[in-house]
Amino acid sequence: MLPDGRRLGAHLPLGGGMVAAVNRAQAIGLDTLQIFSDNPTAWRRRAEPPRELGAFRARVDEVGLGPLAIHAPYLVNLAGPDDMFHERSIDVLRHELTVAPTFGARFVNVHTGSHKGSGLEVGIERIASGIAAAFADVPDGPDPAILVLENTAGGGGGIGVDVDEMGALLAAIATRGVPLDRVAICLDTAHLWGAGHPIHTAHGVDRLVGEFGDRIGIERLAMIHLNDSKSELGSRMDRHEHIGAGAIGPDGMRRILTHPDLRQVTYYLETPGMDEGYDAINAERARDLAEGRPLAILPPEAMNLPGARARTGPSVEPAAEASAAELTG
Ligand SMILES: [Zn+2]
Ligand SMILES: [Zn+2]
């Protein structure tokens, strides 16, 4: 647990098993998990729940993890002009929203998407109509999932680069009749950095949080993807780095972890090397920053993990390729 009750999670791969991931989260002091419900790089969704699901949920309850998040597949793009792609994205999102309660997940996290040249306003309307269509066919239940829209670094016509675009998106979704309490925002710090927000200083963080509070309402911020960045400020690139060891650095990361307006937010790490022991190291680094301790120096090999090198481009995040084969049993 972070100071003042804030909860820290991580996107852990499920390749070693679902219960094993919960045990790992507990062993390294995490409070929650983000997972993929299925292969994140494929459209096809499995028809039956994974066979470990019952044991997973029991162990989650036993350990007290939560709120759980499901990250929707990377293929989903509601914003683009291609109709078939749009329809497939709606289908997958509907599926994720429908299965989330069976996973015990409160959040379904999805990238806002790219308009692919059709322009911001057209793209926002496409996203809003797609989200309304997805929600329209999600069965009612006692614990409906909240759809959490993730900001973009802005590469390739990405929508949601700043507070104004995220606010416009929420407004367009509300206009389509989707209840406000079913949609929230996730800020990925590496995406913020790629989009040009100077969050390497406390002042930069304060300004962004202030803008979000003024124009959207800080209660609409449900999740933070806590990642440092290998990319330059405003580069529109999205390459995640270990906490405090990238271009954002310790001052900005500490402020994100301790800003008084962010107490209700859940933090999820998406840092490199989750399968190689760096999950524990980055969880510890986040706690060190939050509690005012200096950060340990990372070994040189930490900065050059094989997986991290391949993770370039506007929308690729850690754990994507490592987890592509997960849950296929
Ligand atoms: Zn994401
Ligand atoms: Zn993210």
GROMACS .gro file of N, CA, C and O in nm, residues 218-312:
model
  380
  218ILE      N    1  -1.191   1.584  -1.099
  218ILE     CA    2  -1.088   1.485  -1.066
  218ILE      C    3  -1.150   1.350  -1.028
  218ILE      O    4  -1.085   1.246  -1.040
  219GLU      N    5  -1.279   1.350  -0.989
  219GLU     CA    6  -1.345   1.224  -0.956
  219GLU      C    7  -1.364   1.135  -1.079
  219GLU      O    8  -1.392   1.017  -1.066
  220ARG      N    9  -1.348   1.194  -1.199
  220ARG     CA   10  -1.359   1.113  -1.322
  220ARG      C   11  -1.228   1.044  -1.355
  220ARG      O   12  -1.220   0.968  -1.452
  221LEU      N   13  -1.122   1.072  -1.279
  221LEU     CA   14  -0.993   1.005  -1.303
  221LEU      C   15  -0.987   0.881  -1.215
  221LEU      O   16  -0.974   0.889  -1.093
  222ALA      N   17  -0.998   0.763  -1.279
  222ALA     CA   18  -1.004   0.638  -1.203
  222ALA      C   19  -0.869   0.569  -1.191
  222ALA      O   20  -0.840   0.506  -1.091
  223MET      N   21  -0.789   0.577  -1.296
  223MET     CA   22  -0.665   0.500  -1.303
  223MET      C   23  -0.548   0.588  -1.349
  223MET      O   24  -0.567   0.679  -1.430
  224ILE      N   25  -0.430   0.556  -1.298
  224ILE     CA   26  -0.306   0.610  -1.354
  224ILE      C   27  -0.218   0.492  -1.393
  224ILE      O   28  -0.196   0.402  -1.312
  225HIS      N   29  -0.173   0.490  -1.519
  225HIS     CA   30  -0.070   0.394  -1.559
  225HIS      C   31   0.064   0.460  -1.528
  225HIS      O   32   0.102   0.557  -1.592
  226LEU      N   33   0.130   0.407  -1.428
  226LEU     CA   34   0.251   0.469  -1.375
  226LEU      C   35   0.373   0.413  -1.448
  226LEU      O   36   0.417   0.302  -1.420
  227ASN      N   37   0.422   0.491  -1.543
  227ASN     CA   38   0.534   0.449  -1.625
  227ASN      C   39   0.628   0.566  -1.647
  227ASN      O   40   0.582   0.676  -1.677
  228ASP      N   41   0.759   0.542  -1.634
  228ASP     CA   42   0.852   0.643  -1.684
  228ASP      C   43   0.866   0.621  -1.834
  228ASP      O   44   0.806   0.528  -1.890
  229SER      N   45   0.939   0.709  -1.901
  229SER     CA   46   0.943   0.706  -2.048
  229SER      C   47   1.086   0.707  -2.100
  229SER      O   48   1.172   0.778  -2.048
  230LYS      N   49   1.108   0.630  -2.207
  230LYS     CA   50   1.236   0.633  -2.278
  230LYS      C   51   1.235   0.740  -2.386
  230LYS      O   52   1.337   0.762  -2.452
  231SER      N   53   1.119   0.802  -2.411
  231SER     CA   54   1.106   0.893  -2.525
  231SER      C   55   1.121   1.038  -2.481
  231SER      O   56   1.119   1.070  -2.363
  232GLU      N   57   1.132   1.127  -2.579
  232GLU     CA   58   1.146   1.268  -2.548
  232GLU      C   59   1.009   1.334  -2.528
  232GLU      O   60   0.910   1.290  -2.587
  233LEU      N   61   1.009   1.439  -2.447
  233LEU     CA   62   0.888   1.517  -2.424
  233LEU      C   63   0.830   1.564  -2.558
  233LEU      O   64   0.901   1.624  -2.639
  234GLY      N   65   0.703   1.535  -2.581
  234GLY     CA   66   0.636   1.581  -2.703
  234GLY      C   67   0.672   1.501  -2.827
  234GLY      O   68   0.633   1.538  -2.938
  235SER      N   69   0.742   1.391  -2.812
  235SER     CA   70   0.786   1.311  -2.928
  235SER      C   71   0.672   1.230  -2.989
  235SER      O   72   0.687   1.175  -3.098
  236ARG      N   73   0.560   1.221  -2.921
  236ARG     CA   74   0.445   1.137  -2.960
  236ARG      C   75   0.480   0.988  -2.958
  236ARG      O   76   0.405   0.905  -3.009
  237MET      N   77   0.595   0.956  -2.900
  237MET     CA   78   0.636   0.817  -2.888
  237MET      C   79   0.593   0.763  -2.752
  237MET      O   80   0.576   0.837  -2.656
  238ASP      N   81   0.579   0.630  -2.746
  238ASP     CA   82   0.531   0.564  -2.626
  238ASP      C   83   0.624   0.447  -2.595
  238ASP      O   84   0.603   0.337  -2.644
  239ARG      N   85   0.729   0.473  -2.520
  239ARG     CA   86   0.819   0.365  -2.480
  239ARG      C   87   0.840   0.373  -2.329
  239ARG      O   88   0.893   0.472  -2.278
  240HIS      N   89   0.795   0.271  -2.260
  240HIS     CA   90   0.792   0.276  -2.113
  240HIS      C   91   0.929   0.243  -2.053
  240HIS      O   92   1.004   0.164  -2.108
  241GLU      N   93   0.957   0.305  -1.939
  241GLU     CA   94   1.084   0.286  -1.869
  241GLU      C   95   1.058   0.260  -1.721
  241GLU      O   96   0.948   0.286  -1.671
  242HIS      N   97   1.159   0.207  -1.652
  242HIS     CA   98   1.148   0.184  -1.509
  242HIS      C   99   1.119   0.316  -1.435
  242HIS      O  100   1.164   0.423  -1.477
  243ILE      N  101   1.049   0.302  -1.322
  243ILE     CA  102   1.005   0.420  -1.246
  243ILE      C  103   1.124   0.506  -1.201
  243ILE      O  104   1.218   0.456  -1.137
  244GLY      N  105   1.121   0.632  -1.237
  244GLY     CA  106   1.224   0.727  -1.195
  244GLY      C  107   1.354   0.716  -1.272
  244GLY      O  108   1.449   0.790  -1.244
  245ALA      N  109   1.361   0.624  -1.369
  245ALA     CA  110   1.485   0.600  -1.441
  245ALA      C  111   1.479   0.648  -1.586
  245ALA      O  112   1.570   0.624  -1.664
  246GLY      N  113   1.373   0.717  -1.622
  246GLY     CA  114   1.357   0.762  -1.760
  246GLY      C  115   1.356   0.913  -1.770
  246GLY      O  116   1.405   0.984  -1.682
  247ALA      N  117   1.297   0.962  -1.878
  247ALA     CA  118   1.299   1.105  -1.907
  247ALA      C  119   1.208   1.185  -1.812
  247ALA      O  120   1.230   1.303  -1.790
  248ILE      N  121   1.107   1.121  -1.756
  248ILE     CA  122   1.021   1.191  -1.659
  248ILE      C  123   1.098   1.207  -1.527
  248ILE      O  124   1.108   1.316  -1.473
  249GLY      N  125   1.153   1.099  -1.478
  249GLY     CA  126   1.243   1.107  -1.362
  249GLY      C  127   1.172   1.112  -1.228
  249GLY      O  128   1.048   1.115  -1.221
  250PRO      N  129   1.251   1.111  -1.120
  250PRO     CA  130   1.194   1.093  -0.986
  250PRO      C  131   1.106   1.208  -0.936
  250PRO      O  132   1.008   1.183  -0.865
  251ASP      N  133   1.137   1.333  -0.970
  251ASP     CA  134   1.059   1.445  -0.914
  251ASP      C  135   0.914   1.441  -0.961
  251ASP      O  136   0.820   1.452  -0.882
  252GLY      N  137   0.897   1.422  -1.093
  252GLY     CA  138   0.761   1.415  -1.147
  252GLY      C  139   0.687   1.292  -1.099
  252GLY      O  140   0.569   1.299  -1.062
  253MET      N  141   0.757   1.178  -1.098
  253MET     CA  142   0.692   1.054  -1.055
  253MET      C  143   0.648   1.063  -0.909
  253MET      O  144   0.540   1.016  -0.872
  254ARG      N  145   0.734   1.123  -0.825
  254ARG     CA  146   0.698   1.137  -0.683
  254ARG      C  147   0.574   1.223  -0.667
  254ARG      O  148   0.484   1.190  -0.588
  255ARG      N  149   0.567   1.331  -0.742
  255ARG     CA  150   0.450   1.420  -0.730
  255ARG      C  151   0.322   1.349  -0.777
  255ARG      O  152   0.216   1.367  -0.718
  256ILE      N  153   0.334   1.268  -0.880
  256ILE     CA  154   0.218   1.192  -0.927
  256ILE      C  155   0.170   1.094  -0.819
  256ILE      O  156   0.051   1.072  -0.800
  257LEU      N  157   0.265   1.040  -0.745
  257LEU     CA  158   0.230   0.943  -0.640
  257LEU      C  159   0.180   1.008  -0.511
  257LEU      O  160   0.123   0.940  -0.426
  258THR      N  161   0.206   1.138  -0.496
  258THR     CA  162   0.173   1.203  -0.368
  258THR      C  163   0.078   1.322  -0.382
  258THR      O  164   0.040   1.380  -0.280
  259HIS      N  165   0.041   1.359  -0.504
  259HIS     CA  166  -0.047   1.475  -0.520
  259HIS      C  167  -0.176   1.453  -0.439
  259HIS      O  168  -0.242   1.349  -0.455
  260PRO      N  169  -0.212   1.550  -0.355
  260PRO     CA  170  -0.327   1.528  -0.266
  260PRO      C  171  -0.459   1.505  -0.339
  260PRO      O  172  -0.548   1.438  -0.285
  261ASP      N  173  -0.473   1.554  -0.462
  261ASP     CA  174  -0.598   1.534  -0.536
  261ASP      C  175  -0.608   1.396  -0.600
  261ASP      O  176  -0.711   1.362  -0.658
  262LEU      N  177  -0.502   1.317  -0.591
  262LEU     CA  178  -0.501   1.187  -0.660
  262LEU      C  179  -0.517   1.069  -0.564
  262LEU      O  180  -0.491   0.955  -0.600
  263ARG      N  181  -0.564   1.097  -0.443
  263ARG     CA  182  -0.576   0.990  -0.343
  263ARG      C  183  -0.671   0.879  -0.385
  263ARG      O  184  -0.653   0.764  -0.348
  264GLN      N  185  -0.775   0.912  -0.459
  264GLN     CA  186  -0.878   0.813  -0.493
  264GLN      C  187  -0.842   0.730  -0.615
  264GLN      O  188  -0.911   0.636  -0.651
  265VAL      N  189  -0.730   0.767  -0.680
  265VAL     CA  190  -0.690   0.701  -0.804
  265VAL      C  191  -0.616   0.571  -0.772
  265VAL      O  192  -0.548   0.562  -0.671
  266THR      N  193  -0.632   0.470  -0.858
  266THR     CA  194  -0.551   0.348  -0.844
  266THR      C  195  -0.438   0.354  -0.946
  266THR      O  196  -0.461   0.387  -1.063
  267TYR      N  197  -0.318   0.320  -0.899
  267TYR     CA  198  -0.198   0.326  -0.983
  267TYR      C  199  -0.164   0.186  -1.032
  267TYR      O  200  -0.164   0.091  -0.953
  268TYR      N  201  -0.133   0.173  -1.160
  268TYR     CA  202  -0.093   0.043  -1.218
  268TYR      C  203   0.038   0.062  -1.293
  268TYR      O  204   0.049   0.147  -1.381
  269LEU      N  205   0.136  -0.019  -1.259
  269LEU     CA  206   0.265  -0.017  -1.330
  269LEU      C  207   0.252  -0.093  -1.462
  269LEU      O  208   0.189  -0.199  -1.467
  270GLU      N  209   0.313  -0.037  -1.566
  270GLU     CA  210   0.325  -0.108  -1.695
  270GLU      C  211   0.471  -0.097  -1.740
  270GLU      O  212   0.501  -0.065  -1.855
  271THR      N  213   0.559  -0.120  -1.648
  271THR     CA  214   0.702  -0.098  -1.669
  271THR      C  215   0.767  -0.222  -1.729
  271THR      O  216   0.710  -0.331  -1.723
  272PRO      N  217   0.888  -0.208  -1.787
  272PRO     CA  218   0.952  -0.322  -1.855
  272PRO      C  219   0.992  -0.435  -1.759
  272PRO      O  220   1.012  -0.413  -1.640
  273GLY      N  221   1.002  -0.554  -1.816
  273GLY     CA  222   1.060  -0.667  -1.744
  273GLY      C  223   0.972  -0.726  -1.635
  273GLY      O  224   1.024  -0.777  -1.535
  274MET      N  225   0.840  -0.723  -1.653
  274MET     CA  226   0.750  -0.778  -1.551
  274MET      C  227   0.778  -0.926  -1.526
  274MET      O  228   0.758  -0.976  -1.416
  275ASP      N  229   0.825  -0.996  -1.630
  275ASP     CA  230   0.855  -1.140  -1.617
  275ASP      C  231   0.996  -1.167  -1.568
  275ASP      O  232   1.034  -1.281  -1.549
  276GLU      N  233   1.075  -1.062  -1.552
  276GLU     CA  234   1.217  -1.081  -1.521
  276GLU      C  235   1.254  -1.023  -1.386
  276GLU      O  236   1.370  -0.990  -1.361
  277GLY      N  237   1.154  -1.007  -1.300
  277GLY     CA  238   1.183  -0.960  -1.164
  277GLY      C  239   1.173  -0.809  -1.146
  277GLY      O  240   1.182  -0.759  -1.035
  278TYR      N  241   1.155  -0.738  -1.256
  278TYR     CA  242   1.147  -0.592  -1.244
  278TYR      C  243   1.010  -0.545  -1.197
  278TYR      O  244   0.991  -0.428  -1.166
  279ASP      N  245   0.913  -0.638  -1.190
  279ASP     CA  246   0.785  -0.602  -1.129
  279ASP      C  247   0.807  -0.564  -0.982
  279ASP      O  248   0.760  -0.459  -0.936
  280ALA      N  249   0.883  -0.647  -0.910
  280ALA     CA  250   0.912  -0.618  -0.769
  280ALA      C  251   0.996  -0.492  -0.755
  280ALA      O  252   0.971  -0.408  -0.667
  281ILE      N  253   1.093  -0.476  -0.845
  281ILE     CA  254   1.184  -0.360  -0.836
  281ILE      C  255   1.106  -0.231  -0.859
  281ILE      O  256   1.121  -0.133  -0.785
  282ASN      N  257   1.017  -0.229  -0.959
  282ASN     CA  258   0.942  -0.106  -0.986
  282ASN      C  259   0.835  -0.078  -0.880
  282ASN      O  260   0.808   0.039  -0.849
  283ALA      N  261   0.777  -0.183  -0.823
  283ALA     CA  262   0.683  -0.161  -0.712
  283ALA      C  263   0.757  -0.097  -0.595
  283ALA      O  264   0.707  -0.002  -0.532
  284GLU      N  265   0.877  -0.146  -0.568
  284GLU     CA  266   0.957  -0.090  -0.459
  284GLU      C  267   0.998   0.054  -0.491
  284GLU      O  268   0.997   0.141  -0.403
  285ARG      N  269   1.033   0.081  -0.615
  285ARG     CA  270   1.072   0.217  -0.654
  285ARG      C  271   0.954   0.314  -0.637
  285ARG      O  272   0.972   0.427  -0.592
  286ALA      N  273   0.833   0.268  -0.672
  286ALA     CA  274   0.715   0.355  -0.654
  286ALA      C  275   0.695   0.384  -0.505
  286ALA      O  276   0.667   0.498  -0.466
  287ARG      N  277   0.707   0.281  -0.422
  287ARG     CA  278   0.690   0.303  -0.277
  287ARG      C  279   0.800   0.392  -0.222
  287ARG      O  280   0.775   0.478  -0.136
  288ASP      N  281   0.923   0.374  -0.270
  288ASP     CA  282   1.035   0.459  -0.225
  288ASP      C  283   1.005   0.606  -0.255
  288ASP      O  284   1.022   0.693  -0.170
  289LEU      N  285   0.960   0.632  -0.377
  289LEU     CA  286   0.930   0.771  -0.415
  289LEU      C  287   0.817   0.826  -0.329
  289LEU      O  288   0.825   0.938  -0.277
  290ALA      N  289   0.711   0.747  -0.315
  290ALA     CA  290   0.593   0.794  -0.242
  290ALA      C  291   0.626   0.822  -0.096
  290ALA      O  292   0.567   0.911  -0.034
  291GLU      N  293   0.721   0.748  -0.041
  291GLU     CA  294   0.756   0.764   0.101
  291GLU      C  295   0.879   0.850   0.120
  291GLU      O  296   0.931   0.860   0.233
  292GLY      N  297   0.928   0.912   0.012
  292GLY     CA  298   1.036   1.010   0.024
  292GLY      C  299   1.176   0.952   0.036
  292GLY      O  300   1.268   1.022   0.079
  293ARG      N  301   1.193   0.825   0.000
  293ARG     CA  302   1.327   0.766   0.004
  293ARG      C  303   1.396   0.786  -0.131
  293ARG      O  304   1.331   0.794  -0.235
  294PRO      N  305   1.531   0.789  -0.132
  294PRO     CA  306   1.603   0.798  -0.260
  294PRO      C  307   1.591   0.666  -0.338
  294PRO      O  308   1.571   0.561  -0.277
  295LEU      N  309   1.602   0.673  -0.468
  295LEU     CA  310   1.592   0.553  -0.551
  295LEU      C  311   1.726   0.484  -0.563
  295LEU      O  312   1.830   0.549  -0.573
  296ALA      N  313   1.722   0.350  -0.564
  296ALA     CA  314   1.843   0.272  -0.589
  296ALA      C  315   1.886   0.290  -0.734
  296ALA      O  316   1.804   0.321  -0.821
  297ILE      N  317   2.016   0.272  -0.759
  297ILE     CA  318   2.066   0.278  -0.897
  297ILE      C  319   2.043   0.142  -0.962
  297ILE      O  320   2.072   0.038  -0.903
  298LEU      N  321   1.986   0.145  -1.082
  298LEU     CA  322   1.957   0.019  -1.152
  298LEU      C  323   2.082  -0.031  -1.224
  298LEU      O  324   2.163   0.049  -1.272
  299PRO      N  325   2.098  -0.163  -1.236
  299PRO     CA  326   2.211  -0.216  -1.312
  299PRO      C  327   2.196  -0.183  -1.460
  299PRO      O  328   2.084  -0.164  -1.508
  300PRO      N  329   2.309  -0.172  -1.535
  300PRO     CA  330   2.302  -0.132  -1.677
  300PRO      C  331   2.209  -0.221  -1.759
  300PRO      O  332   2.139  -0.171  -1.848
  301GLU      N  333   2.205  -0.350  -1.729
  301GLU     CA  334   2.122  -0.439  -1.811
  301GLU      C  335   1.973  -0.408  -1.796
  301GLU      O  336   1.893  -0.441  -1.884
  302ALA      N  337   1.936  -0.343  -1.686
  302ALA     CA  338   1.795  -0.308  -1.666
  302ALA      C  339   1.744  -0.211  -1.772
  302ALA      O  340   1.626  -0.210  -1.805
  303MET      N  341   1.836  -0.129  -1.824
  303MET     CA  342   1.795  -0.025  -1.918
  303MET      C  343   1.786  -0.076  -2.060
  303MET      O  344   1.753  -0.003  -2.152
  304ASN      N  345   1.817  -0.201  -2.078
  304ASN     CA  346   1.827  -0.253  -2.213
  304ASN      C  347   1.764  -0.392  -2.223
  304ASN      O  348   1.818  -0.480  -2.286
  305LEU      N  349   1.648  -0.407  -2.162
  305LEU     CA  350   1.581  -0.537  -2.164
  305LEU      C  351   1.536  -0.569  -2.306
  305LEU      O  352   1.489  -0.479  -2.377
  306PRO      N  353   1.549  -0.694  -2.349
  306PRO     CA  354   1.515  -0.729  -2.488
  306PRO      C  355   1.373  -0.688  -2.524
  306PRO      O  356   1.349  -0.633  -2.631
  307GLY      N  357   1.277  -0.712  -2.436
  307GLY     CA  358   1.138  -0.679  -2.466
  307GLY      C  359   1.119  -0.530  -2.486
  307GLY      O  360   1.047  -0.487  -2.576
  308ALA      N  361   1.186  -0.452  -2.403
  308ALA     CA  362   1.167  -0.307  -2.408
  308ALA      C  363   1.217  -0.249  -2.540
  308ALA      O  364   1.161  -0.154  -2.591
  309ARG      N  365   1.322  -0.308  -2.596
  309ARG     CA  366   1.376  -0.256  -2.721
  309ARG      C  367   1.276  -0.266  -2.834
  309ARG      O  368   1.270  -0.182  -2.922
  310ALA      N  369   1.197  -0.371  -2.834
  310ALA     CA  370   1.102  -0.393  -2.944
  310ALA      C  371   0.977  -0.308  -2.927
  310ALA      O  372   0.897  -0.297  -3.019
  311ARG      N  373   0.961  -0.246  -2.812
  311ARG     CA  374   0.836  -0.175  -2.785
  311ARG      C  375   0.845  -0.031  -2.833
  311ARG      O  376   0.870   0.060  -2.757
  312THR      N  377   0.824  -0.012  -2.960
  312THR     CA  378   0.824   0.124  -3.013
  312THR      C  379   0.692   0.146  -3.084
  312THR      O  380   0.613   0.053  -3.100
   0.00000   0.00000   0.00000
